[in-house]
Coordinates of C-alpha atoms in Angstrom, one line a residue:
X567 CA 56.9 25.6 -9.8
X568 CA 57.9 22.0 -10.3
X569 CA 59.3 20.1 -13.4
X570 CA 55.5 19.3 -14.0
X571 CA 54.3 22.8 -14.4
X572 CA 56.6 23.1 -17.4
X573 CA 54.8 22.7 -21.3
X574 CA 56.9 20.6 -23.6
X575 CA 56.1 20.8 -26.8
X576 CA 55.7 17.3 -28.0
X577 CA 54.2 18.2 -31.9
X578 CA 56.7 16.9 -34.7
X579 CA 57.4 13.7 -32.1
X580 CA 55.5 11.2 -33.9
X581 CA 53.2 11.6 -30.6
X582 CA 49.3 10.2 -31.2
X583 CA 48.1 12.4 -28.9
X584 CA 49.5 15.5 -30.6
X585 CA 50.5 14.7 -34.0
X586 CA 47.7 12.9 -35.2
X587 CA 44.8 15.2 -34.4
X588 CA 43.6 16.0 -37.5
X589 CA 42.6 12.3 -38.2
X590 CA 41.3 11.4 -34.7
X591 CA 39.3 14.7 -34.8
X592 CA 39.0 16.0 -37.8
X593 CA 40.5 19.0 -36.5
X594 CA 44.3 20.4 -36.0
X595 CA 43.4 22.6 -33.0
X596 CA 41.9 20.8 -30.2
X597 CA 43.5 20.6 -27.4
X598 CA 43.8 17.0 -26.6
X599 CA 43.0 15.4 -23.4
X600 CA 42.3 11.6 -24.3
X601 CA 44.8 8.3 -25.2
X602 CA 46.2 7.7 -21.6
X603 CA 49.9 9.0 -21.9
X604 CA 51.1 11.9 -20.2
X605 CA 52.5 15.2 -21.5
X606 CA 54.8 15.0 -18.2
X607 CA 58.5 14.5 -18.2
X608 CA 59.6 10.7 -17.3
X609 CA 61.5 10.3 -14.2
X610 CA 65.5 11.8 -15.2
X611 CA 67.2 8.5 -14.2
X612 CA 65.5 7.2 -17.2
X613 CA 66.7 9.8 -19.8
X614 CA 69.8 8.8 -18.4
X615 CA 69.6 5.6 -18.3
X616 CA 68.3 5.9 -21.5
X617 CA 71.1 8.0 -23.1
X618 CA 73.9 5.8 -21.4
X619 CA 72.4 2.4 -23.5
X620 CA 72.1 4.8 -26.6
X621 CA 75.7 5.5 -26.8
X622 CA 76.5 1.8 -27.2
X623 CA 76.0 1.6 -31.4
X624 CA 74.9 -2.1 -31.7
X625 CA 71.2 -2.6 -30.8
X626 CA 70.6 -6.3 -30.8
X627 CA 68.5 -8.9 -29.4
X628 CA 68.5 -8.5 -25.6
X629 CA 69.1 -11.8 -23.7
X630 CA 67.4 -12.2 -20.5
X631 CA 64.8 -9.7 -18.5
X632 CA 66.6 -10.7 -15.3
X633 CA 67.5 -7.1 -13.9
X634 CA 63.9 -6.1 -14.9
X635 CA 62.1 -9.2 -13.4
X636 CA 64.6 -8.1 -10.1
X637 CA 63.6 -4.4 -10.4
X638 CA 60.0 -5.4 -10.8
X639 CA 59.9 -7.7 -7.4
X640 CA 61.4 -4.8 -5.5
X641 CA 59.3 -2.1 -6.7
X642 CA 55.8 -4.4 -6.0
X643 CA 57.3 -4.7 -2.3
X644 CA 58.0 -1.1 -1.8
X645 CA 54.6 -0.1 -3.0
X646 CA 52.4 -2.9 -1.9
X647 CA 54.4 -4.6 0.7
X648 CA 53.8 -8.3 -2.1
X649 CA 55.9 -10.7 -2.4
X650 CA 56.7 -12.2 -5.8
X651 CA 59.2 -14.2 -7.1
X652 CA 60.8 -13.3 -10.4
X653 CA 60.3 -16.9 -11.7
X654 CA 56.2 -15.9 -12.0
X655 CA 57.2 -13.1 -14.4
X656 CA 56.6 -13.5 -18.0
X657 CA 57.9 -10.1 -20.1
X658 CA 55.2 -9.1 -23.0
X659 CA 55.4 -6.1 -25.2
X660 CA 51.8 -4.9 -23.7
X661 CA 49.0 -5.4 -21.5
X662 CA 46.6 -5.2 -24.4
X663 CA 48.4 -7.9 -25.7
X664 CA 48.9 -10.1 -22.8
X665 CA 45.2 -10.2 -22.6
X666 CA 45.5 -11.8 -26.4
X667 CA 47.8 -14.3 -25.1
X668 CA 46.0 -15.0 -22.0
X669 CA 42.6 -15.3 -24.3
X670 CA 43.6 -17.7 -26.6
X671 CA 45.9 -19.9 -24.1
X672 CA 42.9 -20.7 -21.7
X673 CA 40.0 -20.2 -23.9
X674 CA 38.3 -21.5 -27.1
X675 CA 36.3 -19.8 -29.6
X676 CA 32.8 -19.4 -28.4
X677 CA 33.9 -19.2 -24.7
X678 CA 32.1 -16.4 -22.9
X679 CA 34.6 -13.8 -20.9
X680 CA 33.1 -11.6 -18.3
X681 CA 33.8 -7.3 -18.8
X682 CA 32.5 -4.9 -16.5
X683 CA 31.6 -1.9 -18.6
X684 CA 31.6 1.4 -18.6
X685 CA 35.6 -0.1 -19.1
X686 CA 38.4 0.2 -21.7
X687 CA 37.4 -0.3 -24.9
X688 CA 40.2 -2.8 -26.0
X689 CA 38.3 -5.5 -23.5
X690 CA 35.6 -5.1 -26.0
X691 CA 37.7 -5.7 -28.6
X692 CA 40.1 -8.4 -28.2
X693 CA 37.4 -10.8 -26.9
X694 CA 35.4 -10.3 -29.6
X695 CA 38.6 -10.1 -32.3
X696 CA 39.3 -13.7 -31.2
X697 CA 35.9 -15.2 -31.7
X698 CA 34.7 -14.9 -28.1
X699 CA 31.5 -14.5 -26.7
X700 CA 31.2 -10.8 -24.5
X701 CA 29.1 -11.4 -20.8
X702 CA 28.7 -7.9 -19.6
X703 CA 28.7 -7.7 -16.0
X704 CA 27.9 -3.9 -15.6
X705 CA 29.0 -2.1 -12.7
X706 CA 26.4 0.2 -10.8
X707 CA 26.1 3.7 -10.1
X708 CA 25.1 4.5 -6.4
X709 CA 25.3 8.1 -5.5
X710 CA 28.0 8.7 -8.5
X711 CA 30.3 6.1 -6.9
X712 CA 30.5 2.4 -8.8
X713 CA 30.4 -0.7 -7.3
X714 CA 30.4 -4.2 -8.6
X715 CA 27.2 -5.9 -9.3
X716 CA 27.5 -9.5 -7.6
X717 CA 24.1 -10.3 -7.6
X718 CA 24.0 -9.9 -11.6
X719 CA 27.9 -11.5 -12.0
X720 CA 26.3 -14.9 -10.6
X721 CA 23.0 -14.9 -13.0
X722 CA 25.1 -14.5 -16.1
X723 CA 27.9 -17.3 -15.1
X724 CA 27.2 -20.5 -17.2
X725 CA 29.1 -23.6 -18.6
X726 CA 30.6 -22.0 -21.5
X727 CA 32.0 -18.5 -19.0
X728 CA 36.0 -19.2 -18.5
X729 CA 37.5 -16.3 -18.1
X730 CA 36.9 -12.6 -16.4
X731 CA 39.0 -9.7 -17.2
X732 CA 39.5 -7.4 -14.0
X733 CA 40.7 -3.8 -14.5
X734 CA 42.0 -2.8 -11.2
X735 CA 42.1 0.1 -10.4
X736 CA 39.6 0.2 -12.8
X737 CA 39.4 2.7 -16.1
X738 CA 37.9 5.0 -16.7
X739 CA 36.3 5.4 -13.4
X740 CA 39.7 5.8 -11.5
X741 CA 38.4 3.4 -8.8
X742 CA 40.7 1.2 -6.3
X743 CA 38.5 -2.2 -5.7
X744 CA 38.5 -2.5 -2.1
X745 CA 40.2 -5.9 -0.6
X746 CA 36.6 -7.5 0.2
X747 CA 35.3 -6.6 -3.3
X748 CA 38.0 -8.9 -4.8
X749 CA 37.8 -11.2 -2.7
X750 CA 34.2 -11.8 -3.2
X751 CA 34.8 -11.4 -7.2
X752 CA 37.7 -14.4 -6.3
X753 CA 35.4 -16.1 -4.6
X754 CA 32.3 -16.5 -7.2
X755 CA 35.1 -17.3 -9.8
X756 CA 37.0 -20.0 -8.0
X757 CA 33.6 -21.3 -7.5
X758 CA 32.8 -21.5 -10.8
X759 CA 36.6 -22.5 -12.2
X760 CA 36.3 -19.3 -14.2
X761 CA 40.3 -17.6 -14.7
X762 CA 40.8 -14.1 -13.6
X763 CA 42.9 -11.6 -15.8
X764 CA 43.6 -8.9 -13.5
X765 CA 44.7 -5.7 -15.6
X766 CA 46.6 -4.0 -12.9
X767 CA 48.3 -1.5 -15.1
X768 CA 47.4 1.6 -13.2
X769 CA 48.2 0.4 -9.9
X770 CA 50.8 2.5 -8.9
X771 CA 48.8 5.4 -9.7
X772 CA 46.9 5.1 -6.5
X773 CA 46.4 8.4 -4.5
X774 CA 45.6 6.3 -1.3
X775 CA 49.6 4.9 -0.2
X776 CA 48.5 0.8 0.3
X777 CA 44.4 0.9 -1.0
X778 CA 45.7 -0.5 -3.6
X779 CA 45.3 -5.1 -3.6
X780 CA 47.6 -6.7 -6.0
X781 CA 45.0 -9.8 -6.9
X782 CA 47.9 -12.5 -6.4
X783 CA 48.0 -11.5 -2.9
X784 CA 44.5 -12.4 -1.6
X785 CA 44.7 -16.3 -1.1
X786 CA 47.1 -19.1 -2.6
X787 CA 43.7 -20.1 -4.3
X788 CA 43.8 -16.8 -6.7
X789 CA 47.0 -16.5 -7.1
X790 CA 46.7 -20.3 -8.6
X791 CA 44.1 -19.0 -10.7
X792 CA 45.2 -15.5 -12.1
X793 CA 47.3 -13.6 -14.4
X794 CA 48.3 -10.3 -13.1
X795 CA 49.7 -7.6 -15.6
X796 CA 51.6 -4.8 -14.5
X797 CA 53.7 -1.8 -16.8
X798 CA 55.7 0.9 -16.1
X799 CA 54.0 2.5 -19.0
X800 CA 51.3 4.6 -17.6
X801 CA 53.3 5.8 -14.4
X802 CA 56.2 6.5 -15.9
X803 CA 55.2 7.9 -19.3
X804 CA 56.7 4.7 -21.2
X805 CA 53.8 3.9 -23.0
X806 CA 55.7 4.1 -26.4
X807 CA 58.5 1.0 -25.7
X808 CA 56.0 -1.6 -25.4
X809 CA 57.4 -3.0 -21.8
X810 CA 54.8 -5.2 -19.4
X811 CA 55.3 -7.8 -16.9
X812 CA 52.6 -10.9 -16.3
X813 CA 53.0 -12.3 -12.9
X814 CA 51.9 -16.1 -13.4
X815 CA 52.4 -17.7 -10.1
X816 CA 51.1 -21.0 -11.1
X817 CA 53.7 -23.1 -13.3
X818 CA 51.1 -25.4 -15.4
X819 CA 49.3 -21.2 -16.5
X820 CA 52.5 -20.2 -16.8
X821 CA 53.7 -22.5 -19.5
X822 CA 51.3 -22.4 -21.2
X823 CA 50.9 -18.4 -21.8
X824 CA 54.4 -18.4 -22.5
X825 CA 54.1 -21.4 -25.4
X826 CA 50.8 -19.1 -26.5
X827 CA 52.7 -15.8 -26.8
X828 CA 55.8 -17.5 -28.8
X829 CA 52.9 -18.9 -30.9
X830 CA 51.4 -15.5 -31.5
X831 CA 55.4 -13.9 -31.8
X832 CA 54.8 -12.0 -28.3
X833 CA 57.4 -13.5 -26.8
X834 CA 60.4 -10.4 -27.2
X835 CA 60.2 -6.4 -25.8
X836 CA 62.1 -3.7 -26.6
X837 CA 65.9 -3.1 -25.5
X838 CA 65.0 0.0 -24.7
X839 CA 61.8 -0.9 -22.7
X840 CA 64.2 -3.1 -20.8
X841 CA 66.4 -0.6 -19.7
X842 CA 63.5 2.6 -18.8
X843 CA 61.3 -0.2 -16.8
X844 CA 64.2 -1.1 -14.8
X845 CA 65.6 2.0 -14.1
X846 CA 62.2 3.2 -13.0
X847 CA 61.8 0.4 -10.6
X848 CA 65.1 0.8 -9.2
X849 CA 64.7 5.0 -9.0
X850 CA 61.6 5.8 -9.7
X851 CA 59.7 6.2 -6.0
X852 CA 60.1 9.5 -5.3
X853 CA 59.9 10.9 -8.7
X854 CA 56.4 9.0 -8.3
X855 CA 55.6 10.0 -5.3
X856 CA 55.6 14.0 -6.4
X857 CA 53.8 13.1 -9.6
X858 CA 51.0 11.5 -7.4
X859 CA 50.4 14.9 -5.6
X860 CA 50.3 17.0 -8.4
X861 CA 48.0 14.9 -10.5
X862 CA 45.7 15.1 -6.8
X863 CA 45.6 18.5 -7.1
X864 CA 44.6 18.7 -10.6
X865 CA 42.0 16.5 -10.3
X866 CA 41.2 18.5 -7.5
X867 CA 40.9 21.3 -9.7
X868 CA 39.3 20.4 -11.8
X869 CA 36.0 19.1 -9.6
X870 CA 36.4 22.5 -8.0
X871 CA 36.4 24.1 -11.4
X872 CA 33.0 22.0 -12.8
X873 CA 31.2 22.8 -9.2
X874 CA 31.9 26.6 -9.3
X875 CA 31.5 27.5 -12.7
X876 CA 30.0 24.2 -14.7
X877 CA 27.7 22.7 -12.6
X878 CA 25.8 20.9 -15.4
X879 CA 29.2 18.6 -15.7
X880 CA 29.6 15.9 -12.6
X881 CA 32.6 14.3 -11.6
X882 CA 33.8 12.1 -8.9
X883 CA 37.8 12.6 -7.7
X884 CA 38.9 9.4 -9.2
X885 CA 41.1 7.5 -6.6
X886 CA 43.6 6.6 -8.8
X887 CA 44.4 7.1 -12.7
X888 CA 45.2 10.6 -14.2
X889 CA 41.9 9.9 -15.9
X890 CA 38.8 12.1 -15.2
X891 CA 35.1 10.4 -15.7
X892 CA 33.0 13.7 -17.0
X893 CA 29.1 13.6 -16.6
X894 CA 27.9 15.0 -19.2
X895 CA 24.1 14.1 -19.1
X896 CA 22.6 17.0 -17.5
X897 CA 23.2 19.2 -20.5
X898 CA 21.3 16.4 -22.4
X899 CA 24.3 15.7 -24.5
X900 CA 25.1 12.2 -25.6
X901 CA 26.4 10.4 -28.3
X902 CA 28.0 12.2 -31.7
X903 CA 26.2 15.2 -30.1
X904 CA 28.3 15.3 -27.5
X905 CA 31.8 14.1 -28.8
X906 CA 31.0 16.8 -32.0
X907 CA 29.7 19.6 -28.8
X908 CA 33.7 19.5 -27.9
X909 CA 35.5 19.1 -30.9
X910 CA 33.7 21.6 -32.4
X911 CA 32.2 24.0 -30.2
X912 CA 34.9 23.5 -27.2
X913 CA 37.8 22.7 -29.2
X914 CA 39.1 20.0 -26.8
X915 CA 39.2 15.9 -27.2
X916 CA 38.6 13.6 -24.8
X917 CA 37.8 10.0 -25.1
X918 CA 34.0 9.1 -26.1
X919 CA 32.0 7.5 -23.1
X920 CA 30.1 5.8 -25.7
X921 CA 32.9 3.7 -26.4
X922 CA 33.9 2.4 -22.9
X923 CA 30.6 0.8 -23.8
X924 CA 26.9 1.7 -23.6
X925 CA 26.6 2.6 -19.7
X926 CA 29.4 5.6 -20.6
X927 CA 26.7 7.1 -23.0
X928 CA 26.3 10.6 -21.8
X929 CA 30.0 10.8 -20.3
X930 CA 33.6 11.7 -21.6
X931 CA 36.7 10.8 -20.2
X932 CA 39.6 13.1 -19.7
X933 CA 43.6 13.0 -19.3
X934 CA 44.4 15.5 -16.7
X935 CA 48.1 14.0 -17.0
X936 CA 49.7 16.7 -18.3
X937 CA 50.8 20.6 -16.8
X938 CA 48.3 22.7 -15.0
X939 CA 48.0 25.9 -17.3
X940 CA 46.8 23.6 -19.8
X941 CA 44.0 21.8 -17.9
X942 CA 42.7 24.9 -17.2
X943 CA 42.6 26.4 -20.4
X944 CA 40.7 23.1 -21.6
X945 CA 38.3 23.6 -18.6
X946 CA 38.1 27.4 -20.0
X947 CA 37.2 26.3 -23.6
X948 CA 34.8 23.8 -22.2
X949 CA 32.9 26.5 -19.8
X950 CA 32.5 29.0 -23.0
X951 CA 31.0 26.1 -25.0
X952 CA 28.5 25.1 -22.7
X953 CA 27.6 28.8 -21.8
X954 CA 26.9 29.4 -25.9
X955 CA 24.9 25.8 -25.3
X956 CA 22.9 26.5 -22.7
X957 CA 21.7 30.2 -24.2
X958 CA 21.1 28.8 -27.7
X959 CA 18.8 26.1 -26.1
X960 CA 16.6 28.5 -24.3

């Protein structure tokens, strides 16, 4: 057994995932599988680390990110072998947000920014939220793998289109974008003087050691004309102290998403984020190394499970993520049928398809991050469901 086979009980810890289930779902006794956090210990040295900060009684403005920025450089050239200097960093309380800052500091209202959907819903959102114009660049489904649509990228490129939002790997397809894919996205947007936002917030979680191509590293070019986020939030369960990094190697970008985010009062993160990210940094790779084979496994698992005993529901083993892409579209569920087929019938919530934009119609995606025993009995729900489906609609 290992210390991620173990359930801890997170209700009563003012957990979304947990806590608020009746208002997401209408219902106190799903089992939820959705918002990307895990129900998975964080690495010890961060408790500890943690604790130690804790004991001091005076929590006041923290002074400088230096130990994180330092933490930060280390850990990207452990993992990916990049070289950054800590001078490009920027600290910002989110990715999410960062995306704000980066939206507003090199684009106007009107501008057009580039999505390629079925992808996280806040990309929708923000855009749009700050009086943007959405291009949808859609990626493509050949034999249940995606790839980027280049062809269609160029068409929709015009005067107005300044900036492209990357999620690599991307979510919720758990896909690593190979180094030539970039480099061609790179390449049609340095073309066009169109800014890359590469969200690289669930890099580490890449099953592959090294398929994994931090964007700043492909050519001086890119890096000139990219913001790169990265967080310790998804691989080390800190999603709840608001801790991210923007690497921003050119100066002239730089400046100005750092005036931007004092404008918008983004400018501060948590003590407490501070001292978990760099503690992770410093200690965290083999805590992350074990955590990447058992979230393999259940993802693993759980295509086994869907082939042997659901057929009806596809799935691809993401290569990277904790996050599951379900194809539901073969029971001929889409839609509030579907999302109402699991809270109701199944018992379980995952995240909508429908909302990851209109090419996720039909599919659900689900958070295997969390201990074994329960994946399965999700799985188990799910399988009774569908067997009650299948013989009411024959």
């Amino acid at each position: 057994m290992t210390i991620f086979d173990e359930i801890i009980d997170r209700l009563g810890t003012n957990s979304v995932k947990w806590d608020a289930r009746e208002r997401i779902f209408g219902s106190g006794d799903v089992l939820p599988l959705w918002v990307a956090d895990m129900d998975l210990p964080c690495p010890p040295e961060v408790v500890q680390a943690i604790e130690a900060r804790a004991k001091h009684p005076i929590y006041g403005y923290p002074g400088d990110n230096g130990a994180l920025f330092e933490a930060a450089k280390g850990w990207v050239n452990r993992r990916f072998g990049a070289e950054v200097d800590t001078d490009w960093m920027v600290a910002i309380p989110g990715v999410v947000p960062g995306i704000q800052v980066a939206i507003n500091a090199f684009t106007k209202p009107g501008d057009k920014v580039i999505i390629q959907p079925p992808v996280y819903p806040p990309f929708f959102s923000t855009s749009e939220e700050l009086g943007r114009r959405i291009v949808e660049n859609p990626l493509k489904r050949v034999d249940g793998k995606y790839v980027m649509d280049f062809d269609d990228l160029r068409k929709k490129i015009d005067q107005r289109t300044k900036l492209f939002v990357l999620c690599s790997p991307h979510n919720p397809i758990g896909q690593v974008w190979s180094r030539e894919d970039l480099l061609q996205l790179g390449e049609i947007c340095a073309e066009k003087g169109i800014m890359i936002i590469a969200d690289e917030i669930h890099s580490d979680l890449v099953y592959e050691k090294g398929a994994h191509t931090p964007f700043y590293t492909l050519s001086e070019q890119l890096a000139n004309q990219s913001v790169t986020f990265i967080s310790g939030s998804k691989t080390f369960n800190l999603a709840g102290l608001f801790t991210s990094i923007a690497i921003i190697k050119n100066r002239k970008l730089r400046n100005e998403f750092r005036v931007t985010a004092n404008k918008m009062g983004l400018n501060h993160i948590n003590l407490f984020g501070i001292v978990a990210s760099t503690a992770a940094y410093n200690h965290g790779d083999q805590w992350l190394d074990e955590l990447l084979d058992y979230l393999h496994e259940n993802a693993v698992m759980i295509r086994h499970f869907l082939s042997e005993r659901i057929p009806e529901i596809k799935m691809t083993i993401p290569e990277a993520t904790y996050l599951a892409w379900l194809d539901f579209r073969e029971l001929g569920l889409y839609g509030q049928e579907l999302r109402n087929f699991l809270i109701r019938e199944a018992k379980v919530g995952l995240n909508d398809g429908f909302q990851f934009g209109k090419q996720g119609d039909g599919f659900c995606r689900m958070n295997f991050g969390c201990p074994r025993s329960v994946l399965k009995e999700a799985l188990q729900r799910i399988e009774k469901a569908v067997q009650v489906y299948k013989h009411s609609n024959h």
